[in-house]
Amino acid sequence: MTADGMMADPMAGESQGPTPEQSRETRTRVARWIERTPVRRWVPDPGIAPLPAGSDVFLKLELFQRTGSYKVRGALNNVLRADAETLQRGVTAVSAGNHAISVAYAARAAGTTARVVMLSSANPARVARCRNFGAEIEFADDGASGFARMEEIARQEGRLGIHPFEGEATVFGTSTVGLEIAEQLPDLDAIVVPIGGGGLISGTASVVKQLAPACRVYGVEPVGADSMRRSLDAGEPVALDRIDTIADSLGAPHAAPYSFGLVQRYVDDVVLVDDDAIRAALKALFLDAKLVAEPASAAPLAAACGPLRERLEGRRVGLILSGSNIDLDTFAVHFRAAG
């Protein structure tokens, strides 16, 4: 880390990741089945959302994406890059919800079948939406057993395993978020991105840093699911012993080499926020921006009003709101808990 808290040598690591041209090619491939999500300038009541002084904040509304989250971009790119013989055998995935929904949607779009492994703690609304897209669902007690079962299904049935955050096809898909925001807001000073396993931020940062090298890219994780922060501190991908956060979409059990390498190369810092800060941000987005966000989507706002506040003062800032797959009862619980 440098003296101002930035990561030393932003060009470390072996992989360059997707270039802007490769991201454009990916966007052409998936464009028929996704939305170019809007950006919205947001000037909230400071009593509701105490944004950094003098900042100009824009929301990248991936929560309006088909399937309700950005995950569909990577899922579609995996499926649409596969050959016909592979697709005939179907696809499989593991997920707490958003990735499973997106893989089910992508499989239907490509005319194939999906068998997905969801965590037993998955939000019921996400399970129902995944089934509505035609997926066959199994359940696992935790992330480690879920990944093991996905790999077993892929091996036994010859299905294409679609990783939720790792690998070129997934990251090239998420890079289209970075491409869009760089085109929509070419003069941003900083972008704040939620991190689960690192698929969204690695793709986004790869393209943003190549198109706008001066733009800072910050990642944010929950305190109870900080695999990327721990991996960066250790200098290699690490796994967590347990996950403890309301932001279940950010509860990846480990970091992985490809996306971790891109985070090392392109991301300026990764900060942590606790669940109380996430709840407060979720409430602020609802009260002032009139948005129903899942906790993962609220994490960038929590970071902007918390650990990144001083660094973002007087800056043009983009916050990526990653998804909105949450049922009303769970949302109400978090809303009331915010006080």
Short mmCIF file of C-alpha atoms in Angstrom, two decimals, residues 72-290:
data_model
loop_
_atom_site.label_atom_id
_atom_site.label_comp_id
_atom_site.label_asym_id
_atom_site.label_seq_id
_atom_site.Cartn_x
_atom_site.Cartn_y
_atom_site.Cartn_z
CA VAL A 72 -26.82 -12.08 -16.27
CA ARG A 73 -23.97 -10.52 -18.27
CA GLY A 74 -21.42 -13.13 -17.27
CA ALA A 75 -23.89 -16.02 -17.39
CA LEU A 76 -24.97 -15.15 -20.93
CA ASN A 77 -21.40 -14.76 -22.14
CA ASN A 78 -20.52 -18.23 -20.86
CA VAL A 79 -23.53 -19.81 -22.53
CA LEU A 80 -23.29 -17.93 -25.83
CA ARG A 81 -19.59 -18.75 -26.21
CA ALA A 82 -20.23 -22.49 -25.81
CA ASP A 83 -20.53 -24.82 -28.80
CA ALA A 84 -23.72 -26.65 -29.71
CA GLU A 85 -22.53 -30.03 -28.41
CA THR A 86 -21.76 -28.57 -25.00
CA LEU A 87 -25.07 -26.74 -24.81
CA GLN A 88 -26.96 -29.90 -25.65
CA ARG A 89 -25.76 -31.33 -22.32
CA GLY A 90 -26.91 -28.25 -20.42
CA VAL A 91 -25.32 -26.00 -17.82
CA THR A 92 -24.84 -25.94 -14.06
CA ALA A 93 -23.94 -23.35 -11.44
CA VAL A 94 -23.76 -22.67 -7.70
CA SER A 95 -25.20 -19.53 -6.15
CA ALA A 96 -26.92 -17.86 -3.23
CA GLY A 97 -29.43 -16.61 -5.77
CA ASN A 98 -28.56 -13.97 -8.36
CA HIS A 99 -26.14 -16.11 -10.35
CA ALA A 100 -28.53 -19.06 -10.31
CA ILE A 101 -31.34 -16.88 -11.63
CA SER A 102 -29.10 -15.52 -14.37
CA VAL A 103 -27.81 -18.94 -15.42
CA ALA A 104 -31.39 -20.21 -15.62
CA TYR A 105 -32.32 -17.21 -17.77
CA ALA A 106 -29.25 -17.68 -19.99
CA ALA A 107 -29.97 -21.37 -20.44
CA ARG A 108 -33.53 -20.61 -21.51
CA ALA A 109 -32.29 -17.95 -23.93
CA ALA A 110 -29.93 -20.48 -25.53
CA GLY A 111 -32.51 -23.27 -25.63
CA THR A 112 -30.79 -25.56 -23.15
CA THR A 113 -31.35 -26.78 -19.57
CA ALA A 114 -29.92 -25.69 -16.24
CA ARG A 115 -29.35 -27.64 -13.04
CA VAL A 116 -28.21 -25.27 -10.33
CA VAL A 117 -27.11 -25.65 -6.74
CA MET A 118 -28.47 -23.00 -4.41
CA LEU A 119 -27.60 -22.47 -0.77
CA SER A 120 -30.25 -23.65 1.66
CA SER A 121 -30.26 -20.12 3.10
CA ALA A 122 -31.17 -18.59 -0.28
CA ASN A 123 -33.92 -16.01 -0.28
CA PRO A 124 -37.22 -17.73 -1.21
CA ALA A 125 -37.99 -15.06 -3.81
CA ARG A 126 -34.74 -15.88 -5.60
CA VAL A 127 -35.46 -19.60 -5.52
CA ALA A 128 -38.90 -18.98 -7.02
CA ARG A 129 -37.51 -16.73 -9.75
CA CYS A 130 -34.88 -19.30 -10.66
CA ARG A 131 -37.56 -21.97 -10.99
CA ASN A 132 -39.67 -19.61 -13.09
CA PHE A 133 -36.86 -19.53 -15.65
CA GLY A 134 -37.00 -23.33 -15.84
CA ALA A 135 -34.01 -24.44 -13.77
CA GLU A 136 -33.85 -27.66 -11.78
CA ILE A 137 -32.63 -26.77 -8.28
CA GLU A 138 -30.65 -28.64 -5.65
CA PHE A 139 -29.68 -27.21 -2.28
CA ALA A 140 -26.42 -27.20 -0.34
CA ASP A 141 -25.74 -26.26 3.27
CA ASP A 142 -22.87 -23.90 2.51
CA GLY A 143 -20.69 -22.48 -0.25
CA ALA A 144 -17.98 -25.12 -0.03
CA SER A 145 -20.38 -28.04 -0.40
CA GLY A 146 -22.27 -26.13 -3.09
CA PHE A 147 -19.17 -25.68 -5.23
CA ALA A 148 -18.29 -29.35 -4.74
CA ARG A 149 -21.75 -30.44 -5.86
CA MET A 150 -21.66 -28.15 -8.92
CA GLU A 151 -18.35 -29.68 -9.97
CA GLU A 152 -19.79 -33.17 -9.46
CA ILE A 153 -22.81 -32.38 -11.66
CA ALA A 154 -20.55 -30.96 -14.37
CA ARG A 155 -18.34 -34.05 -14.26
CA GLN A 156 -21.11 -36.66 -14.15
CA GLU A 157 -23.52 -35.09 -16.65
CA GLY A 158 -21.11 -33.23 -18.91
CA ARG A 159 -22.84 -29.94 -18.18
CA LEU A 160 -21.01 -26.66 -18.63
CA GLY A 161 -20.13 -25.31 -15.20
CA ILE A 162 -20.61 -21.53 -15.05
CA HIS A 163 -18.62 -19.98 -12.23
CA PRO A 164 -20.28 -17.08 -10.39
CA PHE A 165 -17.18 -14.85 -10.40
CA GLU A 166 -14.12 -16.57 -11.83
CA GLY A 167 -12.84 -17.15 -15.36
CA GLU A 168 -12.46 -15.26 -18.58
CA ALA A 169 -16.00 -15.76 -19.90
CA THR A 170 -17.60 -14.53 -16.68
CA VAL A 171 -15.26 -11.54 -16.26
CA PHE A 172 -15.54 -10.52 -19.91
CA GLY A 173 -19.30 -10.46 -19.36
CA THR A 174 -19.09 -8.24 -16.29
CA SER A 175 -16.65 -5.95 -18.10
CA THR A 176 -19.61 -4.62 -20.08
CA VAL A 177 -20.77 -2.84 -16.90
CA GLY A 178 -17.47 -0.95 -16.87
CA LEU A 179 -17.73 -0.26 -20.58
CA GLU A 180 -21.20 1.24 -20.20
CA ILE A 181 -20.40 3.46 -17.24
CA ALA A 182 -17.21 4.68 -18.94
CA GLU A 183 -19.27 5.65 -21.99
CA GLN A 184 -22.13 7.15 -19.99
CA LEU A 185 -19.91 9.07 -17.55
CA PRO A 186 -16.48 9.46 -19.17
CA ASP A 187 -15.23 12.05 -16.66
CA LEU A 188 -15.75 10.20 -13.37
CA ASP A 189 -13.08 10.56 -10.70
CA ALA A 190 -14.01 7.35 -8.90
CA ILE A 191 -16.24 4.28 -9.09
CA VAL A 192 -17.32 2.21 -6.07
CA VAL A 193 -18.14 -1.45 -6.72
CA PRO A 194 -19.46 -4.17 -4.38
CA ILE A 195 -17.32 -7.31 -4.10
CA GLY A 196 -18.49 -10.86 -3.52
CA GLY A 197 -15.98 -13.09 -5.26
CA GLY A 198 -14.61 -10.30 -7.43
CA GLY A 199 -16.19 -11.00 -10.80
CA LEU A 200 -17.96 -7.66 -11.12
CA ILE A 201 -15.11 -5.46 -9.96
CA SER A 202 -12.41 -7.30 -11.91
CA GLY A 203 -14.28 -6.93 -15.21
CA THR A 204 -15.42 -3.39 -14.50
CA ALA A 205 -12.02 -2.17 -13.31
CA SER A 206 -10.18 -3.78 -16.24
CA VAL A 207 -12.08 -1.72 -18.79
CA VAL A 208 -12.45 1.49 -16.78
CA LYS A 209 -8.73 1.68 -16.02
CA GLN A 210 -7.84 1.20 -19.69
CA LEU A 211 -10.31 3.85 -20.87
CA ALA A 212 -9.84 6.29 -17.99
CA PRO A 213 -6.59 5.53 -16.13
CA ALA A 214 -7.03 8.42 -13.69
CA CYS A 215 -10.39 7.14 -12.45
CA ARG A 216 -10.04 5.46 -9.06
CA VAL A 217 -11.79 2.12 -8.64
CA TYR A 218 -12.71 1.17 -5.09
CA GLY A 219 -14.16 -2.14 -3.96
CA VAL A 220 -16.33 -2.65 -0.89
CA GLU A 221 -16.94 -5.84 1.09
CA PRO A 222 -18.96 -6.62 4.22
CA VAL A 223 -16.91 -7.09 7.37
CA GLY A 224 -18.32 -10.61 7.65
CA ALA A 225 -17.42 -11.64 4.08
CA ASP A 226 -14.04 -10.06 3.39
CA SER A 227 -12.31 -12.69 1.27
CA MET A 228 -10.87 -10.18 -1.22
CA ARG A 229 -9.51 -7.81 1.44
CA ARG A 230 -7.88 -10.74 3.23
CA SER A 231 -6.52 -12.08 -0.05
CA LEU A 232 -4.96 -8.73 -0.93
CA ASP A 233 -3.37 -8.55 2.51
CA ALA A 234 -2.02 -12.08 2.11
CA GLY A 235 -0.86 -11.56 -1.47
CA GLU A 236 -2.78 -14.60 -2.70
CA PRO A 237 -6.37 -15.87 -2.84
CA VAL A 238 -7.65 -17.12 0.52
CA ALA A 239 -10.82 -18.83 1.76
CA LEU A 240 -13.01 -17.81 4.67
CA ASP A 241 -13.91 -20.10 7.56
CA ARG A 242 -17.37 -18.56 7.83
CA ILE A 243 -19.66 -15.96 6.26
CA ASP A 244 -21.64 -13.58 8.46
CA THR A 245 -23.42 -10.73 6.68
CA ILE A 246 -26.88 -9.66 5.58
CA ALA A 247 -25.41 -9.05 2.10
CA ASP A 248 -25.73 -12.66 1.02
CA SER A 249 -24.91 -11.80 -2.60
CA LEU A 250 -21.45 -10.76 -1.37
CA GLY A 251 -20.87 -13.94 0.63
CA ALA A 252 -18.32 -15.68 -1.58
CA PRO A 253 -16.40 -18.29 0.44
CA HIS A 254 -13.08 -17.56 -1.28
CA ALA A 255 -11.24 -15.44 -3.81
CA ALA A 256 -10.00 -17.06 -7.02
CA PRO A 257 -6.81 -16.55 -9.08
CA TYR A 258 -8.03 -14.90 -12.29
CA SER A 259 -10.34 -12.29 -10.76
CA PHE A 260 -7.95 -11.77 -7.82
CA GLY A 261 -5.10 -11.00 -10.22
CA LEU A 262 -7.19 -8.37 -11.99
CA VAL A 263 -8.16 -6.78 -8.68
CA GLN A 264 -4.45 -6.61 -7.76
CA ARG A 265 -3.71 -4.99 -11.10
CA TYR A 266 -6.51 -2.48 -11.48
CA VAL A 267 -8.30 -1.79 -8.17
CA ASP A 268 -7.04 1.08 -6.04
CA ASP A 269 -8.34 -0.12 -2.69
CA VAL A 270 -10.88 -2.44 -1.06
CA VAL A 271 -12.67 -1.19 2.07
CA LEU A 272 -15.01 -2.83 4.55
CA VAL A 273 -18.44 -1.85 5.86
CA ASP A 274 -20.53 -3.50 8.55
CA ASP A 275 -24.14 -4.63 8.32
CA ASP A 276 -25.47 -1.60 10.18
CA ALA A 277 -23.93 0.71 7.56
CA ILE A 278 -25.40 -1.43 4.78
CA ARG A 279 -28.86 -1.25 6.38
CA ALA A 280 -28.62 2.53 6.70
CA ALA A 281 -27.63 2.82 3.03
CA LEU A 282 -30.46 0.50 1.95
CA LYS A 283 -32.91 2.69 3.86
CA ALA A 284 -31.49 5.88 2.33
CA LEU A 285 -31.80 4.52 -1.20
CA PHE A 286 -35.43 3.68 -0.55
CA LEU A 287 -36.40 6.92 1.20
CA ASP A 288 -34.67 9.37 -1.11
CA ALA A 289 -33.85 7.61 -4.40
CA LYS A 290 -37.04 5.52 -4.23
#
